[in-house]
Amino acid sequence: MEYLKIEEIAKLWGLGIRRVQLLCSSGKIEGAVRFGRDWMIPKNAQKPVDGRTKAGRTLINQDMPLPRKTPFLYMTDLYHTPGTADSVGESLAFNHEAQVLFEAEVAYSRGNIDKVYESANYLLGKHSGFYAVLSAGMLLAMCAIWKGDILMWRRAKIHIAEAPAKSDDDRDTMLLAISAVDIMLYNVQSFPKWFQIGCFEPLHKDAYPAAKVYYAKFLYAVAYSVATGVLKLPGAEGLYVMTSVPYTLEPMICWANEKNTVMSEIYLRLTCAAVYHNCGNDEQAIRHIDRALALALPDKFYGLLAEYCRALDSLMEKQLSAIDPDAWQEVKKLYKTYNEGWSKLSGAVRGKTILTTLSAKEREVAKLAAFGMSNQEIADNLHLSIPIVKQAIRIVSEKSGLTREDFAAIL
């Protein structure tokens, strides 16, 4: 097959070089291949319809499929360079549903929940295609977490379950979407068996970046449940399972980096950092936090960072405030909203009360106590004195009305 350079195609089609680059990076030119920073395009490639013009919009099927077969557009290689999220959204103008969805997912990552809610309802009201409906349901569930709204949460899951699936592959993707919603509250029970063993074959390859992210969250949630005694696994207790999780996550991070799937890399690194932090290996946790911050800050993904403040305790503040104090203040405000909403919704779903009044240090102590650590082990892990650990446990008990054996219920 004969290929042409971007400059040659731009001249042939009467477009600007930048426009052709955006069409290539968004997957709109069939057969385009990337070599380093350059693109090579088949000589006989068809010029995409320009949805920015009135004539172009009349040619576009209102239910045209998304540019990737996945409800997680922002985790695909459509977004492959930090700092370009807005330009990627603009490049999707030829496909209105894709543009609304991608920009809504970016808005979620920035903590703009009102825009996410508006976009989700728009897509659901439009009765869009399968992946768009699935995505809209997930966006609605994300909004429910921030708002602590259990009715919205249930409605979101109904929308996901009612997405117009046409094949077994669609139904497998639907199962993953429902499980991805549940894992936000550390519920690991709904994942299909094939997914629990790390098999992604039932999914389209476009969904692999997101599948890896949710598999990482699944492993972390399982390890956390085992460590706190909520989940019983034969021959495993305490942090034993969690110490093995990085052996799976580290290769996934390398894969995401190699595939230039920026958003999935951020999620994977922060999840891995949470695992290392819980195991007492803050040196490795900080390595991943710093790299995740380098990827997230150019596009101001403060909402995503706020989502991980619970799992990373004071480490997020320590690293982010040193790099960008103003960014930390924004993340801190968003975390307050997220923490209150997550705790309210999680408590309602579990039928328990999740404490939001614990300080970062009190929560760290309570978590390690829930892992079954002794006062001395907690002190060594957090570099605190024994009296300070005892005081923190006493305060947590007073705030919760529970003994340390039951701390997992309030976290």
GROMACS .gro file of C-alpha atoms in nm:
model
  411
    1MET     CA    1   0.000   0.000   0.000
    2GLU     CA    2   0.128   0.346  -0.090
    3TYR     CA    3   0.140   0.603   0.191
    4LEU     CA    4   0.155   0.980   0.193
    5LYS     CA    5   0.282   1.224   0.454
    6ILE     CA    6   0.049   1.457   0.642
    7GLU     CA    7   0.166   1.754   0.438
    8GLU     CA    8   0.079   1.574   0.113
    9ILE     CA    9  -0.266   1.466   0.235
   10ALA     CA   10  -0.338   1.815   0.370
   11LYS     CA   11  -0.268   1.963   0.026
   12LEU     CA   12  -0.468   1.690  -0.150
   13TRP     CA   13  -0.775   1.740   0.073
   14GLY     CA   14  -0.747   2.118   0.105
   15LEU     CA   15  -0.703   2.104   0.484
   16GLY     CA   16  -0.454   2.250   0.728
   17ILE     CA   17  -0.172   2.029   0.853
   18ARG     CA   18  -0.292   2.066   1.213
   19ARG     CA   19  -0.643   1.953   1.114
   20VAL     CA   20  -0.509   1.637   0.949
   21GLN     CA   21  -0.295   1.565   1.256
   22LEU     CA   22  -0.604   1.586   1.477
   23LEU     CA   23  -0.799   1.357   1.243
   24CYS     CA   24  -0.517   1.102   1.262
   25SER     CA   25  -0.480   1.116   1.640
   26SER     CA   26  -0.856   1.080   1.690
   27GLY     CA   27  -0.869   0.771   1.469
   28LYS     CA   28  -1.084   0.928   1.199
   29ILE     CA   29  -0.859   0.838   0.903
   30GLU     CA   30  -0.876   0.466   0.837
   31GLY     CA   31  -0.537   0.304   0.788
   32ALA     CA   32  -0.330   0.595   0.924
   33VAL     CA   33  -0.015   0.467   1.095
   34ARG     CA   34   0.200   0.652   1.344
   35PHE     CA   35   0.579   0.638   1.328
   36GLY     CA   36   0.727   0.825   1.624
   37ARG     CA   37   0.586   1.177   1.594
   38ASP     CA   38   0.488   1.142   1.227
   39TRP     CA   39   0.182   0.994   1.058
   40MET     CA   40   0.168   0.802   0.731
   41ILE     CA   41  -0.169   0.791   0.554
   42PRO     CA   42  -0.284   0.551   0.279
   43LYS     CA   43  -0.295   0.731  -0.055
   44ASN     CA   44  -0.650   0.607  -0.117
   45ALA     CA   45  -0.779   0.703   0.232
   46GLN     CA   46  -1.120   0.873   0.239
   47LYS     CA   47  -1.143   1.231   0.360
   48PRO     CA   48  -1.359   1.231   0.678
   49VAL     CA   49  -1.684   1.426   0.678
   50ASP     CA   50  -1.641   1.761   0.856
   51GLY     CA   51  -1.911   1.769   1.124
   52ARG     CA   52  -1.829   2.133   1.201
   53THR     CA   53  -2.011   2.247   0.887
   54LYS     CA   54  -2.385   2.246   0.825
   55ALA     CA   55  -2.343   2.034   0.512
   56GLY     CA   56  -2.125   1.788   0.701
   57ARG     CA   57  -2.370   1.753   0.988
   58THR     CA   58  -2.651   1.658   0.748
   59LEU     CA   59  -2.437   1.370   0.621
   60ILE     CA   60  -2.357   1.230   0.962
   61ASN     CA   61  -2.583   0.961   1.099
   62GLN     CA   62  -2.706   1.081   1.438
   63ASP     CA   63  -2.643   0.734   1.579
   64MET     CA   64  -2.301   0.687   1.421
   65PRO     CA   65  -2.077   0.471   1.641
   66LEU     CA   66  -1.814   0.614   1.870
   67PRO     CA   67  -1.459   0.632   1.732
   68ARG     CA   68  -1.358   0.353   1.971
   69LYS     CA   69  -1.566   0.052   2.074
   70THR     CA   70  -1.564   0.128   2.444
   71PRO     CA   71  -1.763   0.345   2.685
   72PHE     CA   72  -1.433   0.480   2.824
   73LEU     CA   73  -1.316   0.712   2.546
   74TYR     CA   74  -1.084   0.917   2.765
   75MET     CA   75  -0.884   0.608   2.860
   76THR     CA   76  -0.808   0.515   2.498
   77ASP     CA   77  -0.523   0.637   2.278
   78LEU     CA   78  -0.746   0.922   2.158
   79TYR     CA   79  -0.592   1.112   2.449
   80HIS     CA   80  -0.222   1.034   2.430
   81THR     CA   81  -0.042   1.357   2.525
   82PRO     CA   82  -0.075   1.541   2.860
   83GLY     CA   83  -0.210   1.892   2.819
   84THR     CA   84  -0.413   1.818   2.503
   85ALA     CA   85  -0.748   1.708   2.649
   86ASP     CA   86  -0.935   2.014   2.519
   87SER     CA   87  -0.790   1.989   2.168
   88VAL     CA   88  -0.881   1.619   2.153
   89GLY     CA   89  -1.237   1.712   2.244
   90GLU     CA   90  -1.241   1.971   1.964
   91SER     CA   91  -1.110   1.714   1.718
   92LEU     CA   92  -1.420   1.499   1.778
   93ALA     CA   93  -1.655   1.762   1.636
   94PHE     CA   94  -1.740   1.532   1.344
   95ASN     CA   95  -1.912   1.295   1.593
   96HIS     CA   96  -2.128   1.490   1.834
   97GLU     CA   97  -2.197   1.200   2.073
   98ALA     CA   98  -1.827   1.121   2.097
   99GLN     CA   99  -1.744   1.483   2.164
  100VAL     CA  100  -2.009   1.518   2.437
  101LEU     CA  101  -1.895   1.195   2.600
  102PHE     CA  102  -1.522   1.266   2.587
  103GLU     CA  103  -1.564   1.620   2.718
  104ALA     CA  104  -1.790   1.492   2.998
  105GLU     CA  105  -1.527   1.236   3.100
  106VAL     CA  106  -1.265   1.511   3.100
  107ALA     CA  107  -1.499   1.728   3.307
  108TYR     CA  108  -1.528   1.445   3.561
  109SER     CA  109  -1.150   1.423   3.582
  110ARG     CA  110  -1.146   1.797   3.657
  111GLY     CA  111  -1.420   1.775   3.921
  112ASN     CA  112  -1.679   1.967   3.716
  113ILE     CA  113  -1.967   1.742   3.823
  114ASP     CA  114  -2.246   1.975   3.709
  115LYS     CA  115  -2.125   1.945   3.349
  116VAL     CA  116  -2.095   1.568   3.385
  117TYR     CA  117  -2.454   1.544   3.510
  118GLU     CA  118  -2.585   1.762   3.227
  119SER     CA  119  -2.397   1.561   2.962
  120ALA     CA  120  -2.509   1.224   3.102
  121ASN     CA  121  -2.873   1.325   3.094
  122TYR     CA  122  -2.834   1.464   2.743
  123LEU     CA  123  -2.695   1.135   2.610
  124LEU     CA  124  -2.960   0.931   2.791
  125GLY     CA  125  -3.239   1.156   2.665
  126LYS     CA  126  -3.111   1.132   2.311
  127HIS     CA  127  -3.138   0.749   2.322
  128SER     CA  128  -2.789   0.720   2.183
  129GLY     CA  129  -2.609   0.407   2.067
  130PHE     CA  130  -2.503   0.124   2.297
  131TYR     CA  131  -2.162   0.255   2.409
  132ALA     CA  132  -2.289   0.609   2.454
  133VAL     CA  133  -2.579   0.493   2.675
  134LEU     CA  134  -2.342   0.274   2.874
  135SER     CA  135  -2.108   0.568   2.921
  136ALA     CA  136  -2.388   0.802   3.019
  137GLY     CA  137  -2.505   0.556   3.285
  138MET     CA  138  -2.155   0.538   3.428
  139LEU     CA  139  -2.123   0.917   3.426
  140LEU     CA  140  -2.450   0.940   3.616
  141ALA     CA  141  -2.314   0.691   3.873
  142MET     CA  142  -2.001   0.904   3.911
  143CYS     CA  143  -2.219   1.207   3.978
  144ALA     CA  144  -2.414   1.007   4.238
  145ILE     CA  145  -2.093   0.940   4.428
  146TRP     CA  146  -1.998   1.308   4.442
  147LYS     CA  147  -2.351   1.404   4.544
  148GLY     CA  148  -2.409   1.110   4.782
  149ASP     CA  149  -2.738   1.037   4.603
  150ILE     CA  150  -2.843   0.672   4.627
  151LEU     CA  151  -3.151   0.721   4.406
  152MET     CA  152  -2.933   0.863   4.129
  153TRP     CA  153  -2.694   0.570   4.182
  154ARG     CA  154  -2.973   0.316   4.135
  155ARG     CA  155  -3.110   0.500   3.833
  156ALA     CA  156  -2.763   0.499   3.677
  157LYS     CA  157  -2.735   0.120   3.715
  158ILE     CA  158  -3.078   0.076   3.556
  159HIS     CA  159  -2.971   0.282   3.255
  160ILE     CA  160  -2.658   0.069   3.217
  161ALA     CA  161  -2.861  -0.252   3.237
  162GLU     CA  162  -3.105  -0.120   2.976
  163ALA     CA  163  -2.841  -0.017   2.721
  164PRO     CA  164  -2.936  -0.152   2.374
  165ALA     CA  165  -2.698  -0.451   2.362
  166LYS     CA  166  -2.704  -0.642   2.032
  167SER     CA  167  -2.449  -0.916   2.091
  168ASP     CA  168  -2.276  -1.125   2.356
  169ASP     CA  169  -1.978  -0.890   2.330
  170ASP     CA  170  -2.206  -0.597   2.413
  171ARG     CA  171  -2.348  -0.784   2.711
  172ASP     CA  172  -1.998  -0.865   2.839
  173THR     CA  173  -1.907  -0.497   2.814
  174MET     CA  174  -2.227  -0.416   3.003
  175LEU     CA  175  -2.123  -0.652   3.283
  176LEU     CA  176  -1.788  -0.474   3.309
  177ALA     CA  177  -1.961  -0.134   3.321
  178ILE     CA  178  -2.188  -0.242   3.607
  179SER     CA  179  -1.891  -0.388   3.793
  180ALA     CA  180  -1.690  -0.070   3.732
  181VAL     CA  181  -1.969   0.124   3.901
  182ASP     CA  182  -1.975  -0.115   4.199
  183ILE     CA  183  -1.597  -0.107   4.245
  184MET     CA  184  -1.622   0.265   4.318
  185LEU     CA  185  -1.764   0.156   4.655
  186TYR     CA  186  -1.519  -0.136   4.697
  187ASN     CA  187  -1.782  -0.394   4.601
  188VAL     CA  188  -1.595  -0.680   4.427
  189GLN     CA  189  -1.883  -0.925   4.406
  190SER     CA  190  -2.036  -0.829   4.070
  191PHE     CA  191  -1.733  -0.876   3.844
  192PRO     CA  192  -1.781  -1.167   3.601
  193LYS     CA  193  -1.562  -1.473   3.658
  194TRP     CA  194  -1.367  -1.423   3.336
  195PHE     CA  195  -1.269  -1.074   3.449
  196GLN     CA  196  -1.169  -1.182   3.800
  197ILE     CA  197  -0.889  -1.397   3.658
  198GLY     CA  198  -0.764  -1.111   3.438
  199CYS     CA  199  -0.914  -1.231   3.110
  200PHE     CA  200  -1.025  -0.944   2.884
  201GLU     CA  201  -1.090  -1.146   2.567
  202PRO     CA  202  -1.472  -1.099   2.576
  203LEU     CA  203  -1.412  -0.723   2.535
  204HIS     CA  204  -1.315  -0.528   2.226
  205LYS     CA  205  -0.948  -0.434   2.235
  206ASP     CA  206  -1.045  -0.065   2.251
  207ALA     CA  207  -1.172  -0.136   2.604
  208TYR     CA  208  -0.845  -0.292   2.723
  209PRO     CA  209  -0.698   0.029   2.875
  210ALA     CA  210  -1.009   0.076   3.090
  211ALA     CA  211  -1.027  -0.297   3.167
  212LYS     CA  212  -0.677  -0.283   3.309
  213VAL     CA  213  -0.770   0.016   3.525
  214TYR     CA  214  -1.074  -0.159   3.669
  215TYR     CA  215  -0.884  -0.484   3.712
  216ALA     CA  216  -0.626  -0.292   3.915
  217LYS     CA  217  -0.907  -0.145   4.128
  218PHE     CA  218  -1.055  -0.493   4.165
  219LEU     CA  219  -0.725  -0.636   4.292
  220TYR     CA  220  -0.679  -0.345   4.532
  221ALA     CA  221  -1.035  -0.378   4.668
  222VAL     CA  222  -0.995  -0.754   4.716
  223ALA     CA  223  -0.664  -0.705   4.896
  224TYR     CA  224  -0.814  -0.431   5.114
  225SER     CA  225  -1.114  -0.650   5.203
  226VAL     CA  226  -0.884  -0.940   5.295
  227ALA     CA  227  -0.659  -0.713   5.502
  228THR     CA  228  -0.955  -0.581   5.702
  229GLY     CA  229  -1.111  -0.926   5.744
  230VAL     CA  230  -1.421  -0.839   5.544
  231LEU     CA  231  -1.334  -1.102   5.282
  232LYS     CA  232  -1.201  -1.448   5.371
  233LEU     CA  233  -0.963  -1.622   5.131
  234PRO     CA  234  -0.810  -1.962   5.212
  235GLY     CA  235  -0.452  -1.924   5.333
  236ALA     CA  236  -0.455  -1.544   5.315
  237GLU     CA  237  -0.493  -1.283   5.585
  238GLY     CA  238  -0.364  -0.938   5.672
  239LEU     CA  239  -0.159  -0.765   5.404
  240TYR     CA  240  -0.035  -1.086   5.244
  241VAL     CA  241  -0.250  -1.048   4.931
  242MET     CA  242  -0.181  -0.677   4.895
  243THR     CA  243   0.197  -0.725   4.894
  244SER     CA  244   0.163  -0.934   4.577
  245VAL     CA  245  -0.057  -0.689   4.384
  246PRO     CA  246   0.228  -0.469   4.248
  247TYR     CA  247   0.366  -0.769   4.059
  248THR     CA  248   0.054  -0.743   3.842
  249LEU     CA  249   0.016  -0.365   3.835
  250GLU     CA  250   0.372  -0.266   3.745
  251PRO     CA  251   0.363  -0.444   3.404
  252MET     CA  252   0.022  -0.287   3.336
  253ILE     CA  253   0.169   0.058   3.398
  254CYS     CA  254   0.449  -0.010   3.151
  255TRP     CA  255   0.189  -0.127   2.897
  256ALA     CA  256  -0.018   0.191   2.941
  257ASN     CA  257   0.292   0.404   2.900
  258GLU     CA  258   0.396   0.218   2.585
  259LYS     CA  259   0.046   0.249   2.437
  260ASN     CA  260   0.028   0.623   2.521
  261THR     CA  261  -0.302   0.583   2.705
  262VAL     CA  262  -0.240   0.870   2.944
  263MET     CA  263  -0.557   0.847   3.152
  264SER     CA  264  -0.525   0.475   3.215
  265GLU     CA  265  -0.162   0.527   3.317
  266ILE     CA  266  -0.264   0.792   3.572
  267TYR     CA  267  -0.527   0.564   3.726
  268LEU     CA  268  -0.295   0.263   3.731
  269ARG     CA  269  -0.012   0.458   3.894
  270LEU     CA  270  -0.235   0.604   4.165
  271THR     CA  271  -0.390   0.263   4.238
  272CYS     CA  272  -0.044   0.108   4.259
  273ALA     CA  273   0.067   0.393   4.486
  274ALA     CA  274  -0.227   0.318   4.719
  275VAL     CA  275  -0.120  -0.047   4.733
  276TYR     CA  276   0.241   0.039   4.814
  277HIS     CA  277   0.128   0.293   5.075
  278ASN     CA  278  -0.088   0.040   5.256
  279CYS     CA  279   0.205  -0.203   5.257
  280GLY     CA  280   0.427   0.061   5.420
  281ASN     CA  281   0.641   0.118   5.111
  282ASP     CA  282   0.597   0.493   5.070
  283GLU     CA  283   0.914   0.529   4.862
  284GLN     CA  284   0.756   0.332   4.577
  285ALA     CA  285   0.419   0.497   4.639
  286ILE     CA  286   0.574   0.842   4.596
  287ARG     CA  287   0.745   0.733   4.274
  288HIS     CA  288   0.407   0.658   4.119
  289ILE     CA  289   0.232   0.962   4.270
  290ASP     CA  290   0.492   1.199   4.128
  291ARG     CA  291   0.466   1.046   3.782
  292ALA     CA  292   0.085   1.054   3.797
  293LEU     CA  293   0.096   1.422   3.896
  294ALA     CA  294   0.325   1.499   3.603
  295LEU     CA  295   0.065   1.346   3.371
  296ALA     CA  296  -0.246   1.490   3.541
  297LEU     CA  297  -0.152   1.850   3.619
  298PRO     CA  298  -0.113   1.982   3.260
  299ASP     CA  299  -0.487   1.927   3.206
  300LYS     CA  300  -0.583   2.014   3.566
  301PHE     CA  301  -0.732   1.674   3.647
  302TYR     CA  302  -0.797   1.781   4.005
  303GLY     CA  303  -1.113   1.572   4.042
  304LEU     CA  304  -0.927   1.253   3.960
  305LEU     CA  305  -0.659   1.340   4.216
  306ALA     CA  306  -0.925   1.419   4.477
  307GLU     CA  307  -1.073   1.072   4.419
  308TYR     CA  308  -0.748   0.913   4.540
  309CYS     CA  309  -0.695   1.127   4.850
  310ARG     CA  310  -0.885   0.870   5.061
  311ALA     CA  311  -0.658   0.584   4.957
  312LEU     CA  312  -0.333   0.782   4.976
  313ASP     CA  313  -0.403   0.961   5.305
  314SER     CA  314  -0.151   1.242   5.362
  315LEU     CA  315   0.082   1.138   5.079
  316MET     CA  316  -0.119   1.322   4.813
  317GLU     CA  317  -0.104   1.645   5.012
  318LYS     CA  318   0.267   1.602   5.081
  319GLN     CA  319   0.363   1.550   4.717
  320LEU     CA  320   0.117   1.784   4.545
  321SER     CA  321   0.158   2.079   4.783
  322ALA     CA  322   0.533   2.065   4.727
  323ILE     CA  323   0.491   2.074   4.348
  324ASP     CA  324   0.193   2.310   4.311
  325PRO     CA  325   0.040   2.459   4.630
  326ASP     CA  326  -0.246   2.621   4.437
  327ALA     CA  327  -0.336   2.291   4.275
  328TRP     CA  328  -0.341   2.124   4.616
  329GLN     CA  329  -0.586   2.384   4.747
  330GLU     CA  330  -0.820   2.305   4.455
  331VAL     CA  331  -0.783   1.929   4.508
  332LYS     CA  332  -0.841   1.973   4.881
  333LYS     CA  333  -1.172   2.151   4.821
  334LEU     CA  334  -1.283   1.888   4.572
  335TYR     CA  335  -1.183   1.608   4.807
  336LYS     CA  336  -1.405   1.750   5.081
  337THR     CA  337  -1.704   1.728   4.845
  338TYR     CA  338  -1.606   1.387   4.712
  339ASN     CA  339  -1.537   1.241   5.057
  340GLU     CA  340  -1.871   1.356   5.196
  341GLY     CA  341  -2.060   1.226   4.893
  342TRP     CA  342  -1.873   0.895   4.877
  343SER     CA  343  -1.916   0.833   5.250
  344LYS     CA  344  -2.288   0.913   5.238
  345LEU     CA  345  -2.353   0.689   4.937
  346SER     CA  346  -2.125   0.408   5.052
  347GLY     CA  347  -2.288   0.411   5.394
  348ALA     CA  348  -2.637   0.402   5.240
  349VAL     CA  349  -2.547   0.110   5.010
  350ARG     CA  350  -2.381  -0.087   5.290
  351GLY     CA  351  -2.630   0.011   5.558
  352LYS     CA  352  -2.353   0.164   5.770
  353THR     CA  353  -2.225   0.503   5.876
  354ILE     CA  354  -1.890   0.601   5.719
  355LEU     CA  355  -1.706   0.859   5.930
  356THR     CA  356  -1.602   1.183   5.756
  357THR     CA  357  -1.475   1.360   6.067
  358LEU     CA  358  -1.144   1.173   6.099
  359SER     CA  359  -0.824   1.363   6.030
  360ALA     CA  360  -0.583   1.217   5.771
  361LYS     CA  361  -0.359   1.085   6.049
  362GLU     CA  362  -0.649   0.940   6.250
  363ARG     CA  363  -0.775   0.764   5.938
  364GLU     CA  364  -0.430   0.620   5.864
  365VAL     CA  365  -0.402   0.484   6.218
  366ALA     CA  366  -0.756   0.344   6.208
  367LYS     CA  367  -0.690   0.175   5.873
  368LEU     CA  368  -0.373   0.003   5.994
  369ALA     CA  369  -0.554  -0.102   6.309
  370ALA     CA  370  -0.827  -0.249   6.087
  371PHE     CA  371  -0.550  -0.439   5.905
  372GLY     CA  372  -0.477  -0.609   6.238
  373MET     CA  373  -0.150  -0.427   6.316
  374SER     CA  374  -0.038  -0.382   6.674
  375ASN     CA  375   0.027  -0.037   6.819
  376GLN     CA  376   0.401  -0.092   6.777
  377GLU     CA  377   0.359  -0.194   6.411
  378ILE     CA  378   0.141   0.111   6.343
  379ALA     CA  379   0.397   0.335   6.512
  380ASP     CA  380   0.680   0.186   6.306
  381ASN     CA  381   0.482   0.208   5.983
  382LEU     CA  382   0.378   0.571   6.029
  383HIS     CA  383   0.692   0.685   6.217
  384LEU     CA  384   0.489   0.787   6.522
  385SER     CA  385   0.536   0.736   6.893
  386ILE     CA  386   0.332   0.474   7.078
  387PRO     CA  387   0.146   0.737   7.288
  388ILE     CA  388   0.038   0.922   6.972
  389VAL     CA  389  -0.091   0.597   6.819
  390LYS     CA  390  -0.286   0.514   7.134
  391GLN     CA  391  -0.433   0.864   7.142
  392ALA     CA  392  -0.542   0.839   6.778
  393ILE     CA  393  -0.710   0.502   6.840
  394ARG     CA  394  -0.889   0.643   7.143
  395ILE     CA  395  -1.015   0.942   6.939
  396VAL     CA  396  -1.137   0.718   6.657
  397SER     CA  397  -1.318   0.497   6.909
  398GLU     CA  398  -1.482   0.801   7.068
  399LYS     CA  399  -1.592   0.941   6.731
  400SER     CA  400  -1.725   0.608   6.604
  401GLY     CA  401  -1.840   0.437   6.922
  402LEU     CA  402  -1.656   0.122   6.804
  403THR     CA  403  -1.359  -0.080   6.922
  404ARG     CA  404  -1.054  -0.116   6.699
  405GLU     CA  405  -1.169  -0.463   6.588
  406ASP     CA  406  -1.464  -0.297   6.410
  407PHE     CA  407  -1.285   0.005   6.258
  408ALA     CA  408  -1.317  -0.137   5.903
  409ALA     CA  409  -1.690  -0.067   5.916
  410ILE     CA  410  -1.640   0.311   5.939
  411LEU     CA  411  -1.367   0.351   5.677
   0.00000   0.00000   0.00000
